[in-house]
Short mmCIF file of C-alpha atoms and ligand atoms in Angstrom, two decimals:
data_model
loop_
_atom_site.label_atom_id
_atom_site.label_comp_id
_atom_site.label_asym_id
_atom_site.label_seq_id
_atom_site.Cartn_x
_atom_site.Cartn_y
_atom_site.Cartn_z
CA MET A 159 116.77 215.76 -55.40
CA PRO A 160 116.55 215.62 -59.18
CA LYS A 161 114.79 212.50 -60.41
CA LYS A 162 117.03 210.05 -62.25
CA LYS A 163 116.09 209.83 -65.91
CA ILE A 164 114.77 206.34 -66.70
CA THR A 165 115.84 205.40 -70.21
CA LYS A 166 114.37 202.64 -72.43
CA LYS A 167 117.81 201.03 -72.43
CA LYS A 168 117.77 200.81 -68.67
CA ILE A 169 114.31 199.20 -68.58
CA ILE A 170 115.42 196.52 -70.95
CA LYS A 171 118.55 195.89 -68.93
CA THR A 172 116.54 195.59 -65.72
CA LYS A 173 114.07 193.15 -67.31
CA LYS A 174 116.90 190.91 -68.47
CA MET A 175 118.07 190.56 -64.83
CA GLY A 176 121.38 188.86 -65.27
CA ALA A 177 120.89 187.75 -68.81
CA ARG A 178 123.41 189.06 -71.26
CA ALA A 179 122.46 192.67 -71.81
CA LYS A 180 121.19 193.55 -75.24
CA THR A 181 121.63 196.86 -76.92
CA VAL A 182 118.52 198.91 -77.56
CA LYS A 183 119.13 198.54 -81.25
CA GLN A 184 118.98 194.75 -81.05
CA ALA A 185 115.93 194.74 -78.81
CA VAL A 186 113.73 196.82 -81.07
CA LEU A 187 114.40 194.83 -84.23
CA PRO A 188 111.06 193.59 -85.61
CA LEU A 189 110.50 189.92 -84.85
CA ALA A 190 110.68 187.57 -87.83
CA PRO A 191 107.21 186.20 -88.67
CA ALA A 192 106.74 182.86 -86.92
CA ILE A 193 107.06 179.92 -89.35
CA PRO A 194 103.97 177.75 -88.90
CA PRO A 195 104.97 174.22 -87.87
CA LYS A 196 104.88 171.73 -90.71
CA PRO A 197 101.86 169.43 -90.46
CA PRO A 198 103.07 165.91 -89.73
CA GLU A 199 103.44 163.81 -92.88
CA VAL A 200 100.66 161.32 -93.45
CA PRO A 201 102.16 157.84 -93.12
CA GLN A 202 102.20 155.84 -96.33
CA ALA A 203 102.18 152.09 -96.85
CA PRO A 204 105.73 150.77 -97.21
CA ARG A 205 107.11 150.93 -100.75
CA GLY A 206 105.92 148.03 -102.86
CA MET A 207 103.15 147.14 -100.41
CA ARG A 208 99.52 147.98 -101.00
CA ASP A 209 96.16 148.21 -99.33
CA ILE A 210 93.49 145.94 -100.78
CA LEU A 211 90.36 148.06 -100.96
CA PRO A 212 86.65 147.19 -101.16
CA ALA A 213 86.60 148.21 -104.85
CA ASP A 214 88.59 145.03 -105.56
CA GLU A 215 86.76 142.85 -103.07
CA HIS A 216 84.83 140.95 -105.72
CA LEU A 217 88.05 140.08 -107.56
CA TRP A 218 89.80 138.86 -104.41
CA HIS A 219 86.70 136.97 -103.43
CA ALA A 220 86.52 135.29 -106.84
CA VAL A 221 90.16 134.15 -106.83
CA LYS A 222 90.10 132.96 -103.23
CA LYS A 223 86.84 131.11 -103.77
CA GLU A 224 88.15 129.42 -106.90
CA ALA A 225 91.42 128.51 -105.16
CA GLU A 226 89.57 127.02 -102.21
CA GLU A 227 87.07 125.13 -104.34
CA LEU A 228 89.78 123.59 -106.52
CA SER A 229 92.00 122.69 -103.55
CA ASN A 230 89.13 121.04 -101.70
CA GLY A 231 87.69 119.54 -104.85
CA PHE A 232 90.96 117.72 -105.55
CA GLY A 233 91.39 116.61 -101.94
CA TYR A 234 94.19 118.94 -100.85
CA GLY A 235 94.25 119.85 -97.14
CA PHE A 236 94.74 123.43 -95.97
CA ILE A 237 98.03 124.36 -94.30
CA GLU A 238 98.98 127.70 -92.81
CA THR A 239 102.62 128.15 -91.86
CA PRO A 240 103.95 131.14 -89.87
CA ILE A 241 104.63 134.42 -91.65
CA LEU A 242 108.06 134.40 -89.94
CA GLU A 243 110.52 131.55 -90.34
CA HIS A 244 114.15 131.04 -89.42
CA LYS A 245 116.40 132.64 -92.01
CA ALA A 246 118.36 129.40 -92.29
CA LEU A 247 115.30 127.57 -93.67
CA PHE A 248 115.25 129.65 -96.85
CA ALA A 249 119.03 129.73 -97.18
CA ARG A 250 119.05 125.93 -97.11
CA ALA A 251 115.93 125.39 -99.21
CA VAL A 252 115.88 128.18 -101.78
CA GLY A 253 119.68 128.40 -102.10
CA THR A 254 122.31 130.82 -100.80
CA VAL A 255 123.20 132.13 -104.26
CA THR A 256 119.65 132.87 -105.39
CA ASP A 257 118.32 136.42 -105.77
CA ILE A 258 115.68 135.71 -103.13
CA VAL A 259 118.15 134.76 -100.41
CA GLN A 260 120.94 137.12 -101.41
CA LYS A 261 118.93 140.29 -101.93
CA GLU A 262 115.24 140.01 -101.30
CA MET A 263 114.47 138.68 -97.84
CA TYR A 264 113.27 140.88 -95.00
CA CYS A 265 115.31 139.54 -92.09
CA PHE A 266 115.93 140.71 -88.56
CA LYS A 267 117.26 139.47 -85.26
CA ASP A 268 114.57 139.31 -82.61
CA GLN A 269 115.05 140.21 -78.94
CA GLY A 270 116.14 136.65 -78.21
CA GLY A 271 118.78 136.75 -80.94
CA ASP A 272 116.92 134.47 -83.40
CA GLU A 273 117.50 135.35 -87.06
CA LEU A 274 114.02 135.46 -88.57
CA CYS A 275 112.67 136.34 -92.01
CA LEU A 276 109.32 137.27 -93.49
CA ARG A 277 108.59 134.27 -95.68
CA PRO A 278 109.46 134.91 -99.34
CA GLU A 279 107.69 131.74 -100.52
CA ALA A 280 105.81 128.75 -99.14
CA THR A 281 107.40 125.57 -100.44
CA ALA A 282 110.32 125.58 -97.98
CA ALA A 283 107.97 126.10 -95.04
CA VAL A 284 105.58 123.38 -96.23
CA ALA A 285 108.51 120.97 -96.54
CA ARG A 286 109.65 121.94 -93.04
CA ALA A 287 106.14 121.35 -91.67
CA TYR A 288 106.01 117.97 -93.45
CA VAL A 289 109.15 116.88 -91.56
CA ASN A 290 108.22 118.55 -88.24
CA HIS A 291 104.80 116.90 -88.09
CA GLY A 292 105.92 113.44 -89.16
CA MET A 293 103.73 113.57 -92.28
CA LEU A 294 105.92 110.85 -93.71
CA ASN A 295 103.81 108.45 -91.63
CA LEU A 296 100.58 109.54 -93.34
CA PRO A 297 99.37 107.88 -96.55
CA GLN A 298 101.51 109.32 -99.35
CA PRO A 299 101.37 111.59 -101.20
CA VAL A 300 100.39 114.22 -98.65
CA LYS A 301 98.53 116.96 -100.49
CA LEU A 302 98.47 120.47 -99.06
CA TRP A 303 97.32 123.91 -100.17
CA TYR A 304 97.91 127.42 -98.88
CA LEU A 305 96.94 130.98 -99.61
CA GLY A 306 98.47 134.04 -98.01
CA PRO A 307 100.95 136.89 -98.11
CA PHE A 308 104.63 136.58 -99.02
CA PHE A 309 107.41 139.14 -98.93
CA ARG A 310 110.31 139.86 -101.26
CA ARG A 311 112.28 143.09 -101.23
CA GLU A 312 112.39 143.36 -105.00
CA ARG A 313 112.39 146.56 -107.02
CA PRO A 314 108.68 147.43 -107.29
CA GLN A 315 107.38 147.46 -110.85
CA ALA A 316 104.15 146.65 -112.63
CA GLY A 317 103.01 143.31 -111.26
CA ARG A 318 105.88 143.02 -108.82
CA PHE A 319 105.33 143.91 -105.20
CA ARG A 320 107.18 143.56 -101.95
CA GLN A 321 104.14 142.02 -100.33
CA PHE A 322 102.10 139.78 -102.60
CA HIS A 323 99.78 136.81 -102.25
CA GLN A 324 100.07 133.29 -103.55
CA TRP A 325 97.77 130.34 -103.80
CA GLY A 326 99.68 127.10 -104.03
CA LEU A 327 99.45 123.32 -103.91
CA GLU A 328 102.12 120.85 -102.88
CA ALA A 329 101.94 117.06 -103.28
CA LEU A 330 104.64 115.47 -101.14
CA GLY A 331 105.83 111.89 -100.96
CA ASP A 332 105.48 110.57 -104.51
CA SER A 333 107.66 110.85 -107.60
CA HIS A 334 105.11 109.56 -110.11
CA PRO A 335 104.90 111.82 -113.19
CA VAL A 336 101.12 111.77 -113.02
CA LEU A 337 101.41 114.04 -109.97
CA ASP A 338 103.25 116.64 -112.01
CA ALA A 339 100.42 116.51 -114.53
CA GLU A 340 97.81 116.56 -111.76
CA THR A 341 99.16 119.74 -110.14
CA ILE A 342 99.71 121.48 -113.49
CA SER A 343 96.21 120.59 -114.64
CA ILE A 344 94.72 122.02 -111.41
CA ALA A 345 96.65 125.27 -111.91
CA LEU A 346 95.29 125.50 -115.44
CA ALA A 347 91.75 124.65 -114.30
CA PHE A 348 91.93 127.76 -112.13
CA PHE A 349 92.48 129.95 -115.18
CA ARG A 350 89.96 128.05 -117.26
CA ASP A 351 87.25 128.45 -114.63
CA LEU A 352 87.91 132.19 -114.43
CA GLU A 353 87.97 132.40 -118.23
CA LEU A 354 91.52 133.76 -118.29
CA PRO A 355 93.49 132.57 -121.33
CA VAL A 356 96.99 131.45 -120.39
CA LYS A 357 99.84 129.43 -121.80
CA LEU A 358 101.93 126.87 -120.04
CA GLU A 359 105.68 126.80 -120.63
CA ILE A 360 107.30 123.60 -119.48
CA ASN A 361 110.80 122.14 -119.30
CA SER A 362 112.75 119.48 -117.44
CA ILE A 363 116.00 120.43 -115.73
CA GLY A 364 116.78 116.80 -114.92
CA CYS A 365 118.49 115.55 -111.80
CA SER A 366 121.80 116.67 -110.30
CA GLN A 367 123.71 114.16 -112.45
CA CYS A 368 122.27 115.27 -115.77
CA ARG A 369 122.60 118.89 -114.71
CA ALA A 370 126.28 118.52 -113.87
CA SER A 371 127.24 117.49 -117.41
CA TYR A 372 124.87 120.07 -118.88
CA LYS A 373 126.36 122.86 -116.78
CA ASN A 374 129.84 121.94 -118.07
CA GLU A 375 128.61 122.25 -121.63
CA LEU A 376 126.92 125.52 -120.86
CA VAL A 377 130.07 126.97 -119.33
CA LYS A 378 132.04 125.80 -122.38
CA PHE A 379 129.49 127.50 -124.63
CA TYR A 380 129.45 130.82 -122.76
CA THR A 381 133.11 131.17 -121.73
CA PRO A 382 134.37 132.51 -125.09
CA LYS A 383 131.54 135.09 -125.04
CA GLN A 384 131.79 136.03 -121.38
CA GLU A 385 133.05 139.57 -122.00
CA LEU A 386 129.79 140.30 -123.87
CA LEU A 387 127.52 139.10 -121.06
CA CYS A 388 125.77 141.50 -118.69
CA ASP A 389 127.42 141.92 -115.27
CA ALA A 390 124.88 139.67 -113.54
CA CYS A 391 125.47 136.92 -116.11
CA LYS A 392 129.24 137.19 -115.70
CA MET A 393 128.58 136.26 -112.05
CA ARG A 394 126.06 133.58 -113.04
CA LEU A 395 128.64 131.96 -115.26
CA GLN A 396 130.77 131.42 -112.16
CA ILE A 397 128.15 130.42 -109.61
CA ASN A 398 124.93 129.29 -111.31
CA PRO A 399 125.33 128.91 -115.10
CA LEU A 400 121.79 127.56 -115.56
CA ARG A 401 120.43 131.00 -114.76
CA LEU A 402 122.21 132.42 -117.81
CA LEU A 403 119.33 131.00 -119.80
CA ASP A 404 116.57 133.14 -118.36
CA CYS A 405 118.37 136.49 -118.41
CA LYS A 406 116.30 139.07 -120.27
CA GLU A 407 119.11 141.46 -121.19
CA ALA A 408 119.02 141.89 -124.98
CA GLN A 409 122.69 141.04 -125.44
CA CYS A 410 122.39 137.91 -123.27
CA GLU A 411 119.31 136.78 -125.17
CA LEU A 412 121.28 137.09 -128.39
CA LEU A 413 124.22 135.20 -126.94
CA ARG A 414 121.87 132.43 -125.84
CA GLU A 415 121.19 131.51 -129.50
CA GLY A 416 122.60 128.08 -130.15
CA ALA A 417 123.20 127.29 -126.46
CA PRO A 418 123.04 123.57 -125.62
CA GLN A 419 119.61 122.50 -124.38
CA ILE A 420 119.14 120.68 -121.10
CA THR A 421 116.66 118.20 -122.56
CA ASP A 422 119.50 116.80 -124.72
CA PHE A 423 121.41 116.00 -121.54
CA LEU A 424 118.69 114.26 -119.53
CA CYS A 425 119.57 110.83 -118.19
CA GLU A 426 117.27 108.00 -119.17
CA ALA A 427 115.23 108.14 -115.96
CA CYS A 428 114.71 111.91 -116.19
CA ARG A 429 113.85 111.75 -119.90
CA ASP A 430 111.39 108.97 -119.21
CA HIS A 431 109.82 110.95 -116.38
CA PHE A 432 109.43 114.05 -118.55
CA MET A 433 107.96 112.07 -121.45
CA HIS A 434 105.37 110.64 -119.08
CA VAL A 435 104.47 114.06 -117.67
CA LEU A 436 103.87 115.30 -121.22
CA GLU A 437 101.82 112.22 -122.09
CA TYR A 438 99.60 112.72 -119.06
CA LEU A 439 99.14 116.35 -119.97
CA ASP A 440 98.23 115.36 -123.53
CA GLU A 441 95.70 112.88 -122.18
CA ALA A 442 94.21 115.56 -119.94
CA GLY A 443 93.86 117.90 -122.92
CA VAL A 444 96.40 120.37 -121.49
CA SER A 445 98.37 122.21 -124.15
CA TYR A 446 101.90 123.40 -123.45
CA ASN A 447 104.98 124.94 -125.04
CA LEU A 448 108.27 123.14 -124.51
CA ASN A 449 110.59 125.92 -123.42
CA PRO A 450 114.23 124.98 -122.81
CA TYR A 451 114.88 128.36 -121.18
CA ILE A 452 112.57 127.81 -118.21
CA VAL A 453 115.01 127.02 -115.39
CA ARG A 454 113.36 128.75 -112.39
CA GLY A 455 115.29 130.76 -109.84
CA LEU A 456 114.97 128.64 -106.74
CA ASP A 457 117.62 125.99 -106.21
CA TYR A 458 115.36 123.21 -104.95
CA TYR A 459 113.94 122.23 -108.34
CA ASN A 460 114.72 119.11 -110.34
CA ARG A 461 113.05 117.49 -113.34
CA THR A 462 109.75 119.20 -114.27
CA VAL A 463 109.66 123.00 -114.10
CA PHE A 464 106.94 125.21 -115.52
CA GLU A 465 105.56 128.73 -115.65
CA ILE A 466 102.17 130.09 -116.67
CA PHE A 467 101.77 133.32 -118.63
CA PRO A 468 98.83 135.48 -119.67
CA VAL A 469 97.91 135.52 -123.34
CA ALA A 470 97.02 138.86 -124.94
CA SER A 471 93.46 138.62 -126.24
CA ASP A 472 94.43 140.01 -129.64
CA ASP A 473 97.43 137.69 -129.91
CA GLY A 474 96.44 134.26 -128.78
CA LYS A 475 99.70 132.82 -130.03
CA GLN A 476 102.27 134.97 -128.32
CA LYS A 477 105.63 133.50 -129.24
CA THR A 478 107.86 131.85 -126.70
CA GLU A 479 110.61 134.29 -127.70
CA ASP A 480 108.33 137.17 -126.70
CA ARG A 481 107.97 135.63 -123.29
CA THR A 482 108.56 138.01 -120.47
CA GLU A 483 111.39 137.56 -118.08
CA GLY A 484 111.66 134.71 -115.63
CA GLU A 485 110.43 135.20 -112.11
CA HIS A 486 113.75 135.68 -110.46
CA GLY A 487 115.80 137.66 -112.93
CA GLY A 488 115.70 140.82 -114.93
CA GLU A 489 117.53 143.51 -113.01
CA LYS A 490 117.04 145.85 -115.99
CA LYS A 491 114.08 146.35 -118.33
CA GLU A 492 112.07 147.45 -115.35
CA ALA A 493 109.30 149.92 -115.98
CA GLU A 494 109.67 150.89 -112.35
CA LEU A 495 106.43 151.96 -110.80
CA ASN A 496 105.96 154.68 -108.34
CA GLU A 497 104.47 152.84 -105.41
CA ASP A 498 101.49 155.19 -105.41
CA GLU A 499 100.79 154.58 -109.04
CA GLU A 500 97.64 152.62 -109.69
CA ASN A 501 98.19 150.96 -112.99
CA PRO A 502 94.78 150.24 -114.50
CA SER A 503 95.94 147.31 -116.54
CA PRO A 504 99.42 146.23 -115.56
CA VAL A 505 99.15 142.83 -117.21
CA LEU A 506 98.33 144.29 -120.60
CA ASN A 507 101.18 146.73 -120.16
CA LEU A 508 103.38 143.84 -119.11
CA LEU A 509 102.50 141.89 -122.18
CA SER A 510 103.63 144.70 -124.39
CA SER A 511 106.50 146.06 -122.32
CA GLY A 512 108.39 142.85 -121.72
CA ALA A 513 108.30 143.31 -117.97
CA GLN A 514 107.59 140.61 -115.46
CA SER A 515 104.38 138.67 -115.99
CA ALA A 516 104.44 135.00 -114.96
CA LEU A 517 101.11 134.36 -113.30
CA GLY A 518 102.49 131.30 -111.59
CA GLY A 519 105.18 128.70 -111.56
CA GLY A 520 106.28 125.52 -109.98
CA GLY A 521 107.86 122.17 -110.45
CA ARG A 522 109.32 119.13 -108.81
CA TYR A 523 111.64 119.34 -105.80
CA ASP A 524 112.57 115.76 -104.97
CA GLY A 525 115.65 116.63 -102.90
CA LEU A 526 114.30 119.41 -100.70
CA ILE A 527 112.91 117.45 -97.78
CA GLU A 528 116.08 115.40 -97.43
CA GLN A 529 118.11 118.59 -97.65
CA LEU A 530 116.12 119.90 -94.68
CA GLY A 531 116.96 116.80 -92.63
CA GLY A 532 113.97 114.59 -93.48
CA ARG A 533 113.98 111.29 -95.30
CA SER A 534 114.26 111.30 -99.07
CA THR A 535 110.79 112.47 -100.17
CA PRO A 536 109.95 113.46 -103.74
CA ALA A 537 107.47 116.31 -104.15
CA VAL A 538 105.90 118.63 -106.71
CA GLY A 539 103.81 121.79 -106.56
CA PHE A 540 103.10 125.30 -107.82
CA SER A 541 102.15 128.76 -106.64
CA LEU A 542 100.13 131.40 -108.47
CA GLY A 543 100.58 135.14 -107.87
CA LEU A 544 97.19 136.56 -106.98
CA GLU A 545 97.97 140.25 -107.56
CA ARG A 546 98.99 139.50 -111.13
CA ILE A 547 95.93 137.35 -111.67
CA ILE A 548 93.70 140.11 -110.36
CA SER A 549 95.33 142.67 -112.69
CA TYR A 550 94.73 140.26 -115.53
CA MET A 551 91.09 139.83 -114.54
CA ARG A 552 90.68 143.59 -114.34
CA SER A 553 92.25 144.05 -117.75
CA ARG A 554 89.76 141.58 -119.18
CA GLY A 555 86.83 143.44 -117.64
CA PHE A 556 86.01 140.69 -115.17
CA SER A 557 82.55 141.54 -113.85
CA PRO A 558 81.62 141.17 -110.20
CA VAL A 559 79.82 138.05 -109.06
CA SER A 560 76.42 139.71 -108.76
CA GLY A 561 75.24 137.48 -105.92
CA ARG A 562 77.94 138.90 -103.67
CA LEU A 563 77.12 142.55 -104.20
CA PRO A 564 74.42 144.10 -102.05
CA ARG A 565 71.22 144.34 -104.06
CA ILE A 566 69.03 145.74 -101.30
CA PHE A 567 69.18 149.04 -99.44
CA ILE A 568 67.20 149.59 -96.24
CA ALA A 569 66.12 153.22 -95.78
CA GLN A 570 64.40 154.57 -92.66
CA LEU A 571 62.72 157.75 -91.50
CA GLY A 572 62.48 158.52 -87.78
CA ASP A 573 63.98 156.83 -84.75
CA ALA A 574 61.39 154.06 -84.37
CA ALA A 575 61.93 153.15 -88.03
CA ARG A 576 65.69 153.23 -87.51
CA ARG A 577 65.40 150.61 -84.75
CA LYS A 578 63.08 148.47 -86.82
CA ALA A 579 65.47 148.79 -89.80
CA LEU A 580 68.37 147.44 -87.78
CA LEU A 581 66.33 144.37 -86.84
CA LEU A 582 65.17 143.89 -90.43
CA TRP A 583 68.75 144.17 -91.68
CA HIS A 584 69.80 141.25 -89.48
CA GLU A 585 66.90 139.15 -90.76
CA LEU A 586 67.50 140.05 -94.37
CA ARG A 587 71.25 139.52 -94.58
CA LYS A 588 70.84 135.82 -93.75
CA GLU A 589 69.09 135.49 -97.11
CA VAL A 590 70.38 138.39 -99.23
CA PRO A 591 73.32 140.78 -98.73
CA ALA A 592 71.88 144.19 -97.83
CA VAL A 593 73.21 147.66 -97.01
CA ALA A 594 71.86 150.61 -95.03
CA SER A 595 72.98 154.02 -93.77
CA LEU A 596 71.24 154.01 -90.43
CA SER A 597 72.95 157.18 -89.19
CA LYS A 598 71.39 159.25 -92.00
CA ASP A 599 68.12 161.07 -91.33
CA GLY A 600 66.80 162.26 -94.67
CA LEU A 601 65.21 159.84 -97.12
CA LYS A 602 66.68 161.72 -100.10
CA ALA A 603 70.24 161.29 -98.84
CA GLN A 604 69.65 157.60 -98.22
CA LEU A 605 68.18 156.96 -101.66
CA GLU A 606 71.11 158.80 -103.21
CA ILE A 607 73.46 156.35 -101.50
CA ALA A 608 71.29 153.47 -102.68
CA ASN A 609 71.59 154.79 -106.22
CA ARG A 610 75.35 155.12 -105.96
CA LEU A 611 75.58 151.53 -104.77
CA GLN A 612 73.41 150.50 -107.72
CA VAL A 613 71.15 148.33 -105.59
CA ARG A 614 68.13 146.81 -107.25
CA TYR A 615 65.55 147.48 -104.52
CA ALA A 616 65.24 149.81 -101.54
CA ILE A 617 63.09 148.91 -98.57
CA ILE A 618 61.69 152.05 -96.96
CA ILE A 619 60.28 152.21 -93.44
CA GLY A 620 58.78 155.44 -92.04
CA GLN A 621 56.45 156.40 -89.15
CA LYS A 622 53.33 155.38 -91.10
CA GLU A 623 54.80 151.98 -92.00
CA ILE A 624 55.69 151.36 -88.36
CA LEU A 625 52.05 152.01 -87.37
CA ASP A 626 50.65 149.93 -90.26
CA LYS A 627 53.22 147.12 -89.80
CA THR A 628 54.21 147.48 -93.45
CA ALA A 629 57.21 148.55 -95.54
CA ILE A 630 57.64 150.05 -98.97
CA ILE A 631 59.66 148.19 -101.59
CA ARG A 632 61.01 150.57 -104.20
CA ASP A 633 62.23 149.28 -107.54
CA MET A 634 65.29 151.51 -108.01
CA GLU A 635 65.44 151.00 -111.76
CA ALA A 636 61.75 151.53 -112.58
CA GLY A 637 61.05 154.01 -109.75
CA ILE A 638 57.91 152.02 -108.83
CA GLN A 639 56.95 151.50 -105.21
CA GLU A 640 54.65 149.01 -103.51
CA VAL A 641 53.55 148.54 -99.93
CA VAL A 642 54.03 145.09 -98.41
CA ASP A 643 53.22 143.47 -95.12
CA TYR A 644 56.27 143.84 -92.83
CA ASN A 645 56.38 140.11 -92.08
CA LYS A 646 56.48 139.28 -95.77
CA ILE A 647 59.37 141.57 -96.75
CA VAL A 648 62.10 138.93 -96.79
CA GLY A 649 59.98 136.53 -98.86
CA GLU A 650 58.90 139.30 -101.27
CA ILE A 651 62.47 140.48 -101.79
CA LYS A 652 63.69 136.94 -102.43
CA LYS A 653 60.88 136.41 -104.94
CA LYS A 654 61.72 139.63 -106.77
CA LEU A 655 65.45 138.89 -106.93
CA ALA A 656 64.77 135.34 -108.15
CA GLY A 657 62.47 136.79 -110.84
CA ASP A 658 65.24 139.17 -111.95
CA ALA A 659 67.88 136.45 -112.23
P1 LIG B 953 107.79 131.81 -107.79
O1 LIG B 953 107.95 131.65 -109.26
O2 LIG B 953 108.85 132.52 -107.06
O3 LIG B 953 107.60 130.35 -107.23
O4 LIG B 953 106.42 132.53 -107.49
C1 LIG B 953 105.21 132.07 -108.02
C2 LIG B 953 104.37 133.23 -108.52
O5 LIG B 953 104.23 134.22 -107.49
C3 LIG B 953 105.00 134.02 -109.66
O6 LIG B 953 104.78 133.39 -110.90
C4 LIG B 953 104.28 135.34 -109.57
O7 LIG B 953 103.01 135.27 -110.17
C5 LIG B 953 104.10 135.51 -108.08
N1 LIG B 953 105.14 136.40 -107.55
C6 LIG B 953 106.40 136.09 -107.22
N2 LIG B 953 107.05 137.18 -106.79
C7 LIG B 953 106.18 138.21 -106.87
C8 LIG B 953 106.25 139.61 -106.57
N3 LIG B 953 107.33 140.17 -106.08
N4 LIG B 953 105.14 140.37 -106.77
C9 LIG B 953 104.01 139.81 -107.25
N5 LIG B 953 103.88 138.50 -107.55
C10 LIG B 953 104.95 137.71 -107.36
C11 LIG B 953 107.47 130.09 -105.91
O8 LIG B 953 107.24 130.89 -105.06
C12 LIG B 953 107.51 128.61 -105.62
N6 LIG B 953 107.36 128.42 -104.17
C13 LIG B 953 106.41 127.89 -106.40
C14 LIG B 953 106.35 126.43 -106.10
C15 LIG B 953 105.47 125.80 -105.31
N7 LIG B 953 107.20 125.52 -106.56
C16 LIG B 953 106.85 124.33 -106.08
N8 LIG B 953 105.81 124.49 -105.31
#
């Protein structure tokens, strides 16, 4: 019987076994080269949020240390409130028609249905804690300080982040004007101690009575010009006319010329209070600029309000009119920053670009605690923005506090020396910060690291030193080495560093 001819087509058909048969033509088409899978994208920090790296450690250390020393030195007690709070707290305290509450809070419903927010500021939470913990029964005023991260979903730009840090003080339970001067003078002492020139802009926005008549005048002043206002100010005219004053749109700044000033509308008690604040500041040697356009963007303020700005080193008398925009305004004029962009000197850029640059702000909030359900309790405080302060320090070439930087490197050769070096490191660091690269084997590699870290001395331990119970101290600048008794190393190093100082 003649053999059946087996064709290529048939083989393919058989292999497919029930699958839709392909034609030979289709089957022999060359396969398209496989597209290599895309490597997964490296996760980035959320927009407007940054890592704080060791390169800036000395700056963070300096500001935190100064903040802590001043807070303790003036008898303020530390308070740490939760990072999350009920959304309603900020709506009630900061105000439902403020930028912070309307646009900038990170809020979510948790699994239990609670509406929570990442805290955008501290004052509301401190006031809540004051009521919750019955601090009204403590000797008044209660003085508290805090330092930590805060969150506002603002448009990132130079000096404006979505996660930033504040140091702040609050003095609750006393309306005396000397407390306004006390808190302001402490804020300014911070900058003085860190040798950062700043200027204080101060105003009084009076009480609700004086503000009511002032707002009427302001509306009367702006209404005929309303078509010329920016869109945000058209809204402000309806809902919060005071905020018209700190808009940084060019046309709105022009329209502001000749606007009535709040200080002309202060009632006797508010005027008297403000005069006393200024007198106390004068007595304390604090200089200030009276600035009728400081109104602040949080609704809880009354009477004294203030902001602190950097001063360009080549222009010690930056004019009030050149002042950069208020903390809570300025939708335009934003030199928006790519979130990856590391701006070497944002504050200097800010000074010249007209972007956001208040280093801190604060004021009196006598109605807040009552508004939150507590008894009527006057209070005053401020917060400083640490990222902006650190940029400012960097721009002024702030040098590291040398005592904090490691000045000693421990190098070892061989496993016995490595073990001895670990023990020595523990002994040494109690007296002097030291570094080592214990996983490295070669002396050359270790001394290269020591050089990169710019340490002053390296302590070297090898096999011979282990046997002799000695160590070598190498002066990294002079390249000179000496052998010392192992038990005397710590003392010798301390002596040398003291001699260098
Ligand atoms: P504030 O003016 O909103 O006031 O913030 C105070 C400081 O925090 C600002 O001057 C600025 O340096 C810094 N800051 C604010 N937002 C940002 C941001 N997005 N990025 C970087 N820094 C920022 C308050 O928070 C009030 N709780 C101050 C206060 C305390 N009033 C009475 N007691």
